[in-house]
Amino acid sequence: MRRHRRQRNARRAATVVVSGLVLALGLAQAGAHPGHEDGIHPRPGPHGAGEPDDAVSKNNAHEFQHGPSTGHLPGSVENVELVSSLRLTSFAEDISDVSALQTADGRWFAYVGDWGAHCETGGVRVVDFTDPENPTRAGYLNSRGFGYVTEGLQALHIETAEFSGDLLVISNEWCRASGNPKNMPGGITLWDITEPTAPKRLVEAFGDFDVHGNRANESHSAIAWDTGEGNAYVAVIDNEELEDVDLFDITDPSNPVLLAETELPGVNVNGLGDLKTAHDFDVLQFPDGSWHLMVSDWDAGWIDVDVTDPANPVIVGDFDYAECDQVLLEELGECLQPEGNGHQGEWTSDGSVFVGTDEDFSPYRTSDLMITTGPHVGEYPAVSVGGALSPASLPDLTLDGPVVYGGYGCPDSAPIPSPEDIPGYLDMLEEGDERIIALQRGPFGDPSAPEDACFPGEKAHEAVEAGWESVLFVQSHVGPEDPPFCGSGAFVDPVVGVCTSHEVFHRLFDTPPFLPPWTYPDGPAIGEIGARIAVVSTFDGWGYTRVVDTSDPSMPTEIAQITIPETADEDFAFGFGDLTVHEVEVPRGDPNEGGPNVDDDVLAYFSWYSGGFRVFDISDPANPAEVGHYIDDDGNNFWGVALATDQNGDRIVLASDRDYGLFIFRYTGPLPE
C-alpha cells in the first residue's frame, strides 16, 4: 500500500544480526505510537460513491482505467486466457485484495476488499464465480463507520473444538477520525461464511486495545491457520505499536484471545531506509509438523517465526539483503543498496523455497540531501515519499532552493503561508530553484497542535494551494534512531516531495537541539526561511521479486530474482503507471485454494500493478522464467491474486484490479517438465 503500504508508524530499527541464530521473541510492554495517517500505503482518493454495473463482457474495453495510452503499458497477452471480468467499482484505486473459497456443496465465492473511495463505503464485495465465465455479485459486507479493507483478507475452512465451517478474516483500518471510537475500527473482524449469501458476523474490530482502550489498534493485514488438532490461530499486523505482530487464539472465533505480541527484536535491518515494520504474512506447516509464520518486515526483509506454540513465538530465520542490488548491478552496472520493502510472499509446499515481493513505487531513490548554506553545510539522509514526484521529474533532476517552514500542513493545522507573504523570499530564488516548503509529519502529541494528523498527500495539497511547488517532509519526534520516514499516500497534485530526519529539520533552521531528546515547543516559527538544499535523484528501478532458499530455515539465502522487462529500464520510469510488483500466489495443494493441482510448486502467479498479471515458472527456483502474462488494452492496476478451480477442477486464478474489480484468468501455456 504504497506510495504504499500503508498507514504505518516508524518502528525502532534494531541492528543485531541474528541469521543462523534462534531467538526467543521478547514480549515487550506495549508502547503507543503515532496513528496510521502517515503510513506506508496510500489512502483512497476523494471520489464520490456509486454503484457499478454488474456484468462486463471480457471483450469490452474497460472504462475508468488510466486515461490516455501514455498512462499504462500497451495491451499484451501470452499464454493467458481472460475467462471473465466483473466491474465492482467506478472509482480509481478503490479495490484492494482478493481471497476465494469453495463451499461444501461445490460453489466458489470471491471476497474482494474495498478501500471505500467515499470513505464510508469500505468493506468486502462478495462474488459468486461458480461459473467462472459468468461471475455475479452476491453480497456486500460493509465495514463499520469509516473502516476499509486492504491486505488482511482471507477465506478459509476451519475445524476446531468450538467451530466447524468457513471463516472470513478481515483486518481493519480507517480513513477518517471520529469522536465515536466505533467509527474507527481496528484489529480483526471475523465472519461465518459457511453460507456466503447469509454471512454471520462473529466478532467485530477485536484486537490489541493497549493504546486506546476503547478501540483496537489498526491492523493492515492478518493470516489465520487451522492446526488440524482442534485449534486455530491468527497473526495480525499491529499498525500502532512497536510490538507489531500480534497472535490470537481463534479456536472460538466469536471469542478471540490475545496470546502474544512482539516486535521481532534483534533482526538485521539492511534495506535502504532502515525501516523495520511488519507488513504481511505467510503461514505453513513444515514437513516436521512445526508451524512457521513468515513475516514481511520491510527493510528487515523476511523473518521466519516458529509459531508451533503461538503464545511463545521464536525467530528461526532472518533474511539479509545483499550488499549490492543484484538486478541493478547487472542491468546498470551500479552497486546500490537494495531498496528493501519486503512486502509479501509465499513458501512452496515443503517450505524449502520462499518467493517474496519487494514493493517499491519509486523508480528513483533520493540521494542524500545537501544543506548548501548556513552553519550546518553538509550531507544528510533523505528518502523518497511514496506518491510524490521524484526530483528526477524536474528539468535539472535536482530539487534545490531555500526552504521555508510551514508547520504541519494538515487541513486543520495552522495555515501554510504563501511564498508572496514571506518578506524577501522570492528575491532569494535563483534560476532553476523550486519553491520549497518544509512540513512536519504528524502532529502527534504536540500540545500546540491538537488537530488530527493527516497523510503526506493532504499536506502537499495544502502546500500547492498556498503556492508552493515542492515539499520537504520532515520526520516528527521519534526515538534515537530518527529514520527519515514520513509516510506516503493521498497525493492528488503532481508535486515533488522528499523526506528527511528530525535532526536535519533542526539543522536546516539552526534551532537546537540537533539531536534527541527533543521536546515541545519545537523548531522555528511558521514562515521562517532556512538554509538552501539540493537533493538529487538516482534511478534505481521498480520493485521486483526475490527467490529465497529456505531449506535451512536459519539461513535464508537469496538464489534468484524475478523481474519484468521494465523493472530496470529508465524509459519506463514515468508515464506507464506503477510498475512495481505487489503480491504472489504459489500453488501448493492448499485445500482452501482448490487442493492439489498440476501447477503446484512449479508456477507462481503475480499481481504486478500496471505491469499486469504475470506467470512465472519456478520449477527450477534458481532460474525462474516468465511463461505468461496479461495486460489489458486499457491498462490494469492489479493488487491481489488468489487461486481457485473451475467446474472441471482445473486451475483458474483471480486478480483484483484497483480501478475496476475482479478478473478471472486461466494459464494456457505448457507446464514445466
XYZ file of C-alpha atoms in Angstrom:
673
model
C 0.000 0.000 0.000
C 2.424 2.102 -1.117
C 3.317 5.206 -2.306
C 2.298 2.185 -0.346
C 1.527 0.316 2.227
C 0.037 1.657 4.285
C -0.659 3.720 7.155
C 2.169 2.561 9.283
C 4.264 4.092 12.013
C 8.023 4.337 12.143
C 9.419 1.468 14.161
C 12.648 1.078 16.003
C 15.327 -0.325 13.690
C 17.333 -2.926 15.571
C 20.782 -3.735 14.240
C 21.776 -7.035 15.781
C 22.417 -9.709 13.169
C 20.699 -12.958 14.056
C 20.929 -15.070 10.904
C 21.668 -18.614 11.907
C 20.577 -17.989 15.488
C 17.383 -18.944 17.264
C 15.988 -16.096 19.373
C 13.019 -16.219 21.681
C 10.829 -13.195 20.975
C 10.622 -10.648 23.757
C 7.029 -9.802 24.593
C 7.730 -6.212 25.495
C 5.228 -3.945 27.194
C 3.123 -2.242 24.564
C 4.062 1.320 23.766
C 1.807 3.763 21.938
C 2.995 5.114 18.630
C 1.543 7.637 16.222
C -1.590 6.807 14.292
C -1.886 5.464 10.799
C -2.173 8.706 8.886
C 1.482 8.901 7.859
C 1.857 5.308 6.775
C 3.328 3.251 4.034
C 0.207 2.698 1.927
C -1.960 5.176 0.038
C -5.451 6.001 1.183
C -8.357 6.175 -1.272
C -8.848 9.384 -3.167
C -11.771 11.773 -2.587
C -14.231 10.179 -5.006
C -17.995 10.079 -4.797
C -19.939 6.950 -4.014
C -21.609 4.984 -6.782
C -22.858 1.532 -7.704
C -21.013 -0.149 -10.580
C -22.623 -2.061 -13.396
C -22.942 -5.773 -12.703
C -21.589 -7.598 -15.740
C -18.943 -6.614 -18.250
C -18.008 -8.731 -21.244
C -14.422 -9.831 -21.309
C -14.239 -8.357 -24.813
C -15.356 -4.875 -23.787
C -12.940 -2.047 -23.164
C -12.656 -1.014 -19.514
C -13.709 2.480 -18.640
C -12.261 4.412 -15.721
C -8.865 2.713 -16.059
C -5.898 5.012 -16.502
C -6.783 7.613 -19.084
C -4.653 8.006 -22.220
C -2.389 5.289 -23.589
C 0.634 7.006 -22.060
C -0.687 6.105 -18.608
C -0.057 2.374 -18.821
C 1.769 -0.334 -20.731
C 0.394 -1.406 -24.132
C -2.037 -4.316 -24.047
C -0.405 -7.701 -24.439
C -1.274 -11.344 -23.805
C 0.801 -14.531 -23.771
C -0.323 -17.991 -22.597
C -3.117 -16.481 -20.500
C -6.849 -16.608 -21.210
C -9.125 -13.983 -19.730
C -12.071 -16.115 -18.635
C -14.210 -13.174 -17.473
C -14.214 -9.902 -15.594
C -16.677 -8.162 -13.304
C -16.789 -4.467 -12.602
C -17.013 -3.754 -8.872
C -16.225 -0.043 -8.789
C -16.355 3.136 -10.847
C -13.551 4.841 -8.953
C -9.784 4.783 -9.227
C -7.811 2.900 -6.556
C -10.973 1.634 -4.852
C -10.447 -2.145 -4.902
C -7.839 -3.896 -2.748
C -7.158 -7.576 -2.101
C -8.978 -10.774 -3.072
C -9.469 -14.182 -1.475
C -11.579 -17.151 -2.609
C -13.090 -20.270 -1.079
C -15.241 -23.183 -2.228
C -18.306 -24.105 -0.187
C -19.022 -27.650 0.969
C -21.566 -28.042 -1.862
C -19.066 -27.010 -4.540
C -19.833 -23.329 -5.137
C -16.983 -20.811 -5.409
C -17.068 -17.312 -3.929
C -14.569 -14.481 -4.123
C -14.137 -11.891 -1.373
C -12.849 -8.595 -2.754
C -11.679 -5.782 -0.492
C -12.998 -2.248 -0.959
C -10.961 0.706 0.247
C -14.099 2.801 0.173
C -13.485 5.596 -2.312
C -16.102 7.594 -0.422
C -14.616 6.531 2.919
C -17.854 5.234 4.392
C -18.237 2.601 1.656
C -15.294 0.395 2.640
C -15.879 -3.303 3.113
C -15.850 -6.596 1.214
C -17.642 -7.353 -2.040
C -18.775 -10.968 -2.390
C -18.779 -12.533 -5.876
C -20.219 -15.909 -6.924
C -17.957 -17.331 -9.644
C -19.186 -20.925 -9.546
C -19.500 -20.421 -13.294
C -16.184 -18.616 -13.904
C -17.379 -17.271 -17.246
C -20.321 -15.527 -15.592
C -19.364 -14.114 -12.174
C -22.110 -12.244 -10.347
C -22.245 -10.057 -7.275
C -23.584 -11.995 -4.308
C -23.343 -9.618 -1.376
C -21.518 -6.836 0.397
C -20.035 -6.764 3.903
C -19.844 -3.142 4.970
C -17.074 -2.100 7.324
C -18.095 -0.259 10.442
C -18.027 3.556 10.361
C -15.035 4.801 8.417
C -13.376 1.398 8.146
C -11.965 -0.134 4.994
C -10.235 -3.328 3.890
C -6.756 -3.658 2.414
C -4.496 -6.732 2.556
C -5.791 -8.630 5.561
C -8.488 -10.561 3.721
C -8.597 -14.363 3.933
C -11.269 -17.015 3.492
C -10.552 -20.470 4.935
C -12.222 -23.555 6.362
C -11.552 -24.444 9.989
C -12.493 -27.399 12.178
C -11.974 -26.682 15.854
C -13.439 -27.741 19.156
C -15.674 -24.642 19.045
C -16.416 -24.040 15.358
C -16.797 -26.026 12.158
C -17.274 -24.117 8.955
C -15.906 -21.399 6.697
C -14.379 -18.240 8.099
C -13.596 -14.842 6.583
C -10.780 -12.944 8.307
C -10.637 -9.184 7.763
C -8.113 -6.726 9.155
C -9.397 -3.228 9.810
C -8.110 0.242 9.098
C -9.975 3.509 8.869
C -9.894 6.580 6.677
C -11.313 9.323 8.903
C -11.042 10.234 12.556
C -14.262 10.323 14.563
C -15.405 11.275 18.029
C -17.105 7.883 18.170
C -14.469 5.143 18.529
C -16.837 2.634 16.912
C -16.361 4.520 13.646
C -12.601 3.835 13.760
C -12.357 0.045 13.653
C -9.067 -1.727 14.225
C -7.983 -5.279 14.856
C -9.839 -8.022 13.025
C -13.412 -8.847 12.097
C -14.427 -12.489 11.678
C -17.420 -13.656 9.632
C -19.003 -17.085 9.426
C -19.284 -17.533 5.642
C -20.321 -21.182 5.668
C -23.267 -19.905 3.637
C -21.711 -16.965 1.755
C -25.081 -15.468 0.829
C -26.086 -15.325 4.506
C -22.888 -14.414 6.389
C -22.892 -14.068 10.171
C -20.618 -11.639 11.955
C -18.864 -13.477 14.794
C -16.679 -10.694 16.175
C -16.010 -7.160 15.027
C -12.953 -4.929 15.433
C -11.314 -7.134 18.050
C -7.602 -6.817 18.679
C -4.958 -5.251 20.856
C -6.519 -2.489 22.965
C -3.245 -1.386 24.608
C -3.069 2.066 23.045
C -6.648 3.333 23.031
C -8.551 1.192 25.497
C -11.923 1.796 23.849
C -10.882 0.578 20.395
C -8.381 -1.881 18.953
C -5.174 -0.805 17.261
C -5.491 -0.616 13.494
C -4.367 -3.645 11.536
C -3.060 -3.743 7.975
C -3.034 -7.483 7.455
C -3.858 -10.816 9.074
C -3.494 -14.522 8.350
C -5.184 -17.484 10.050
C -4.461 -21.204 10.221
C -6.109 -24.375 11.475
C -3.634 -26.693 13.198
C -5.709 -29.776 12.446
C -5.641 -30.598 16.157
C -8.726 -28.698 17.275
C -7.180 -25.219 17.435
C -6.997 -22.216 15.108
C -4.917 -19.055 15.329
C -4.474 -15.740 13.569
C -1.453 -13.452 13.226
C -2.278 -9.765 12.946
C -0.249 -6.716 11.942
C -0.471 -4.011 14.614
C -0.111 -0.630 12.901
C 0.298 1.369 16.080
C 2.909 -0.259 18.305
C 6.497 -1.399 18.199
C 5.118 -4.829 19.075
C 3.638 -5.005 15.595
C 2.960 -8.745 15.326
C 0.016 -9.900 17.461
C -1.018 -13.542 17.812
C -4.555 -14.611 18.756
C -6.299 -17.891 19.500
C -9.474 -18.092 17.399
C -10.446 -21.650 18.264
C -13.724 -19.997 19.228
C -13.844 -17.297 16.537
C -16.598 -15.450 18.377
C -14.246 -15.041 21.348
C -10.628 -14.442 20.222
C -7.897 -14.399 22.858
C -4.650 -12.400 22.593
C -1.747 -14.786 23.195
C 1.370 -12.769 22.406
C 2.685 -9.596 20.812
C 6.205 -8.955 19.624
C 8.322 -6.525 17.657
C 10.581 -9.300 16.290
C 13.570 -7.963 18.208
C 17.181 -8.151 17.118
C 16.754 -8.836 13.419
C 19.071 -7.264 10.879
C 17.678 -4.214 9.066
C 19.665 -3.541 5.917
C 17.291 -2.347 3.194
C 17.561 1.258 2.013
C 15.940 3.483 4.620
C 16.407 1.036 7.513
C 12.671 0.949 8.222
C 11.567 -2.046 10.246
C 7.809 -2.513 10.095
C 5.834 -5.739 9.815
C 3.605 -5.655 6.774
C 2.184 -9.042 5.773
C 2.448 -12.808 6.391
C 2.556 -16.316 5.040
C 1.986 -19.364 7.241
C 2.851 -23.017 6.580
C 3.155 -26.323 8.392
C 6.595 -27.742 7.647
C 7.177 -31.472 6.975
C 8.385 -31.950 10.564
C 4.980 -30.790 11.854
C 6.123 -27.370 13.071
C 4.199 -24.234 12.088
C 6.094 -21.295 10.591
C 4.995 -17.693 10.106
C 6.970 -15.683 7.563
C 6.728 -12.004 8.431
C 7.385 -9.455 5.697
C 9.295 -6.916 7.771
C 10.020 -4.231 5.147
C 13.696 -3.215 5.254
C 14.439 -6.154 7.534
C 13.268 -8.457 4.735
C 11.512 -11.675 5.727
C 11.620 -13.133 9.216
C 10.772 -16.819 9.792
C 8.994 -17.271 13.131
C 8.177 -20.664 14.618
C 4.584 -20.395 15.873
C 4.018 -24.025 16.779
C 3.241 -22.560 20.187
C 1.752 -19.185 19.232
C 1.949 -17.985 22.824
C 5.726 -18.329 22.605
C 6.857 -17.375 19.086
C 10.523 -17.949 18.244
C 12.609 -16.387 15.461
C 14.375 -19.091 13.480
C 15.490 -17.232 10.351
C 16.406 -13.685 9.337
C 16.751 -12.783 5.647
C 19.530 -10.341 4.759
C 19.619 -8.284 1.574
C 22.803 -8.417 -0.467
C 25.285 -5.556 -0.235
C 24.534 -4.567 -3.832
C 21.155 -4.832 -5.514
C 21.745 -7.747 -7.895
C 19.420 -6.559 -10.662
C 20.749 -3.007 -10.699
C 24.317 -4.259 -10.648
C 23.642 -6.484 -13.642
C 21.473 -4.070 -15.629
C 23.048 -0.718 -14.749
C 26.497 -1.698 -13.580
C 25.970 0.196 -10.321
C 26.311 -1.035 -6.768
C 23.299 0.379 -4.968
C 21.965 -0.777 -1.627
C 18.819 -2.891 -2.153
C 15.611 -0.957 -1.655
C 14.257 -3.455 0.849
C 10.489 -3.031 1.157
C 9.840 -6.715 1.895
C 6.106 -6.700 1.252
C 4.560 -10.171 0.872
C 5.458 -13.677 -0.220
C 4.735 -17.399 -0.104
C 6.587 -20.641 0.535
C 6.437 -23.664 -1.710
C 4.659 -26.678 -0.222
C 7.595 -28.071 1.778
C 8.944 -24.711 2.959
C 12.203 -25.105 1.039
C 11.706 -22.067 -1.217
C 10.167 -18.683 -0.479
C 9.077 -16.226 -3.180
C 8.952 -12.688 -1.746
C 7.865 -9.393 -3.285
C 9.623 -6.065 -2.741
C 7.130 -3.246 -3.260
C 8.923 -0.110 -4.432
C 6.804 2.584 -6.052
C 9.695 4.997 -6.578
C 11.933 4.150 -9.561
C 14.310 6.851 -8.320
C 15.857 6.962 -4.909
C 16.586 10.250 -3.275
C 20.284 10.722 -2.851
C 21.405 12.346 0.362
C 20.171 15.852 0.971
C 22.826 18.571 0.879
C 22.492 21.654 3.061
C 24.459 24.138 0.977
C 24.303 27.310 3.075
C 24.386 28.282 6.756
C 26.247 26.821 9.736
C 25.338 23.189 9.016
C 26.542 22.699 5.464
C 26.860 19.009 4.766
C 25.285 15.804 3.531
C 22.293 14.329 5.356
C 19.876 11.401 4.876
C 16.742 11.712 2.766
C 14.312 9.276 1.145
C 11.522 9.371 -1.408
C 7.897 9.827 -0.381
C 5.519 7.351 -1.983
C 3.001 9.099 -4.190
C 5.051 12.283 -4.591
C 7.084 13.071 -7.684
C 10.798 12.419 -7.590
C 13.312 15.247 -8.053
C 14.128 13.335 -11.256
C 10.890 14.760 -12.698
C 12.389 18.261 -12.592
C 14.198 19.649 -15.672
C 17.594 19.618 -13.925
C 16.827 16.382 -11.995
C 17.528 18.284 -8.763
C 15.350 19.764 -6.046
C 17.101 22.909 -4.878
C 16.396 26.262 -3.305
C 15.889 27.899 0.092
C 13.448 26.153 2.451
C 10.625 27.806 4.393
C 8.938 26.228 7.419
C 5.199 25.715 7.051
C 4.218 23.824 10.221
C 2.285 20.548 9.987
C 0.326 21.480 6.887
C -2.820 19.426 7.557
C -6.198 20.837 6.520
C -6.964 21.746 10.151
C -3.449 22.924 11.009
C -2.221 26.493 11.132
C -2.368 27.790 7.537
C 0.688 27.441 5.335
C 1.879 30.917 4.281
C 2.221 31.662 0.578
C 5.639 32.488 -0.898
C 4.459 36.036 -1.634
C 3.691 36.599 2.054
C 7.262 35.911 3.203
C 9.357 39.077 3.036
C 12.406 38.727 0.816
C 11.820 35.070 -0.075
C 11.060 35.475 -3.773
C 14.139 37.662 -4.188
C 16.287 34.800 -2.881
C 15.262 32.386 -5.635
C 17.868 31.674 -8.294
C 17.302 30.367 -11.801
C 16.180 26.751 -11.605
C 15.180 26.920 -7.926
C 11.934 25.429 -6.666
C 9.666 26.979 -4.066
C 10.163 24.532 -1.175
C 8.068 24.346 1.966
C 9.096 22.138 4.924
C 6.221 20.331 6.660
C 6.477 18.122 9.737
C 4.986 14.655 9.965
C 2.042 14.453 12.357
C 1.028 16.200 14.566
C 1.481 13.593 17.283
C 1.442 14.652 20.917
C 2.205 18.315 20.260
C 0.172 20.382 22.768
C 0.291 23.371 20.431
C -1.276 21.359 17.587
C -4.284 19.317 18.823
C -5.607 18.669 15.321
C -5.580 15.203 13.735
C -2.592 14.028 11.772
C -3.037 13.621 8.014
C -1.465 11.996 5.002
C 1.537 13.456 3.155
C -0.607 13.963 0.063
C -3.058 16.063 2.062
C -0.207 18.200 3.353
C 1.123 18.554 -0.187
C -2.287 19.652 -1.437
C -2.452 22.410 1.177
C 1.052 23.486 0.111
C 0.132 23.593 -3.576
C -2.977 25.619 -2.765
C -0.738 28.100 -0.960
C 1.550 28.443 -3.999
C 4.434 26.043 -3.252
C 5.988 23.799 -5.896
C 7.559 21.117 -3.725
C 7.564 19.791 -0.176
C 10.371 18.744 2.136
C 8.640 16.439 4.609
C 10.427 16.013 7.930
C 10.120 13.197 10.451
C 8.400 14.004 13.744
C 9.760 13.325 17.239
C 10.845 9.690 17.373
C 13.404 7.606 19.212
C 17.179 7.972 18.995
C 17.425 6.247 15.595
C 15.436 9.080 13.904
C 14.917 7.410 10.496
C 13.837 9.668 7.627
C 10.318 8.250 7.354
C 7.338 10.457 6.566
C 4.681 8.058 5.330
C 3.032 8.126 1.922
C -0.243 8.314 0.066
C -3.271 10.509 -0.722
C -1.456 12.625 -3.322
C -3.769 14.413 -5.748
C -1.280 17.012 -7.024
C 1.844 16.466 -9.163
C 4.269 17.765 -6.567
C 7.876 16.856 -5.800
C 8.311 15.527 -2.279
C 11.202 14.099 -0.275
C 11.603 13.203 3.391
C 14.390 13.822 5.856
C 15.008 13.285 9.553
C 14.059 15.451 12.513
C 17.706 16.237 13.171
C 18.048 17.708 9.687
C 14.928 19.783 10.296
C 16.629 21.463 13.247
C 19.869 21.966 11.346
C 18.074 23.499 8.372
C 16.686 26.223 10.592
C 19.566 26.245 13.107
C 17.242 25.548 16.010
C 18.853 23.415 18.767
C 18.659 20.705 19.956
C 20.125 18.994 16.907
C 19.952 15.528 18.471
C 17.393 13.862 20.771
C 15.871 14.188 23.242
C 13.533 16.646 21.522
C 10.766 18.462 23.323
C 7.912 20.826 22.502
C 7.728 23.668 21.570
C 9.836 22.681 18.615
C 11.587 24.287 15.693
C 11.234 27.674 14.042
C 8.208 29.878 13.608
C 5.962 29.227 10.647
C 7.195 31.329 7.742
C 10.831 31.354 8.818
C 13.375 30.951 5.993
C 16.028 28.298 6.478
C 19.104 27.151 4.598
C 19.292 26.173 0.941
C 19.140 22.494 -0.014
C 19.980 20.378 -3.041
C 18.514 16.875 -3.495
C 19.457 14.737 -6.489
C 17.702 11.533 -7.566
C 19.309 8.309 -8.757
C 17.445 5.800 -10.918
C 17.084 2.501 -9.032
C 14.199 0.797 -10.815
C 10.851 -0.567 -9.701
C 10.183 -3.160 -7.013
C 10.544 -6.799 -8.030
C 10.591 -10.318 -6.542
C 13.266 -12.355 -4.772
C 13.524 -16.135 -4.642
C 14.945 -17.398 -1.358
C 16.299 -20.832 -0.471
C 14.782 -21.619 2.935
C 15.664 -25.309 3.081
C 17.699 -24.360 6.145
C 15.249 -22.044 7.941
C 18.035 -20.490 9.981
C 19.943 -19.408 6.858
C 17.559 -17.986 4.241
C 19.631 -17.325 1.110
C 18.622 -15.370 -1.978
C 19.153 -17.502 -5.084
C 17.344 -15.589 -7.861
C 15.295 -12.551 -8.765
C 12.065 -12.282 -10.737
C 11.620 -9.126 -12.790
C 9.669 -7.823 -15.755
C 11.451 -6.075 -18.675
C 10.534 -2.613 -17.398
C 11.982 -3.122 -13.895
C 15.364 -1.539 -14.541
C 14.561 0.418 -17.718
C 14.636 4.158 -17.100
C 12.463 4.728 -20.176
C 9.572 3.329 -18.108
C 10.147 5.454 -15.020
C 7.315 7.853 -15.880
C 4.066 7.639 -17.795
C 3.310 3.916 -17.587
C 1.640 3.616 -14.198
C 3.106 1.843 -11.181
C 5.344 -0.958 -12.410
C 6.231 -2.451 -9.047
C 5.222 -5.950 -8.009
C 2.586 -6.388 -5.316
C 1.555 -9.953 -4.426
C 2.314 -13.549 -5.370
C 0.426 -16.845 -5.109
C 2.399 -20.100 -5.128
C 0.135 -23.165 -5.620
C 0.965 -25.805 -3.002
C -2.042 -28.100 -2.693
C -3.866 -25.974 -0.117
C -7.424 -27.321 0.315
C -8.605 -23.734 0.787
C -7.366 -22.991 -2.747
C -8.886 -25.984 -4.506
C -6.470 -28.637 -3.280
C -3.640 -30.302 -5.220
C -3.280 -29.313 -8.862
C -0.882 -29.623 -11.776
C 0.770 -26.269 -11.117
C 1.764 -26.959 -7.504
C 5.305 -25.753 -6.771
C 6.083 -25.148 -10.458
C 4.246 -21.908 -11.271
C 3.885 -18.601 -9.452
C 1.174 -16.038 -10.209
C 1.744 -12.322 -9.647
C -0.323 -9.150 -9.397
C 2.103 -6.537 -10.740
C 0.051 -3.319 -10.622
C 0.359 -1.689 -14.075
C 2.731 -4.478 -15.066
C -0.343 -6.691 -15.324
C -0.941 -10.303 -14.365
C 2.274 -12.362 -14.623
C 3.020 -16.088 -14.574
C 6.494 -17.484 -13.849
C 7.990 -20.952 -13.988
C 9.679 -21.609 -10.620
C 10.269 -25.330 -11.069
C 13.994 -24.527 -11.009
C 13.939 -21.861 -8.293
C 17.415 -20.611 -9.129
C 16.367 -19.955 -12.739
C 12.796 -18.614 -12.818
C 11.366 -17.707 -16.212
C 8.279 -15.799 -17.313
C 5.849 -18.068 -19.174
C 2.709 -15.947 -19.425
C 1.137 -12.551 -18.860
C -1.959 -10.439 -19.406
C -2.124 -6.648 -19.776
C -5.462 -5.224 -20.848
C -5.578 -2.875 -23.838
C -6.786 -0.159 -21.467
C -4.258 -0.972 -18.781
C -4.504 -2.730 -15.442
C -3.792 -1.925 -11.829
C -3.634 -5.350 -10.192
C -3.390 -5.551 -6.406
C -4.378 -9.036 -5.249
C -4.207 -12.564 -6.638
C -5.958 -15.739 -5.454
C -6.216 -19.384 -6.533
C -9.336 -21.406 -7.359
C -10.594 -24.111 -9.727
C -13.304 -24.275 -12.359
C -16.146 -26.794 -12.678
C -13.700 -29.393 -14.009
C -11.186 -28.930 -11.226
C -8.759 -27.081 -13.482
C -6.775 -24.150 -12.145
C -8.099 -20.626 -12.532
C -6.593 -17.520 -10.965
C -8.381 -14.437 -9.657
C -6.855 -10.966 -9.711
C -8.260 -7.764 -8.229
C -7.865 -4.593 -10.278
C -7.882 -1.478 -8.103
C -9.705 0.609 -10.695
C -12.119 -1.990 -11.999
C -12.901 -5.076 -9.946
C -12.356 -8.787 -10.496
C -10.551 -10.592 -13.330
C -10.504 -14.375 -13.754
C -7.645 -15.964 -15.709
C -6.502 -19.365 -16.908
C -2.877 -20.143 -17.742
C -2.825 -21.859 -21.133
C 0.872 -22.411 -21.699
C 2.866 -25.611 -21.212
C 3.669 -26.772 -17.701
C 7.296 -27.215 -16.679
C 8.548 -30.761 -17.166
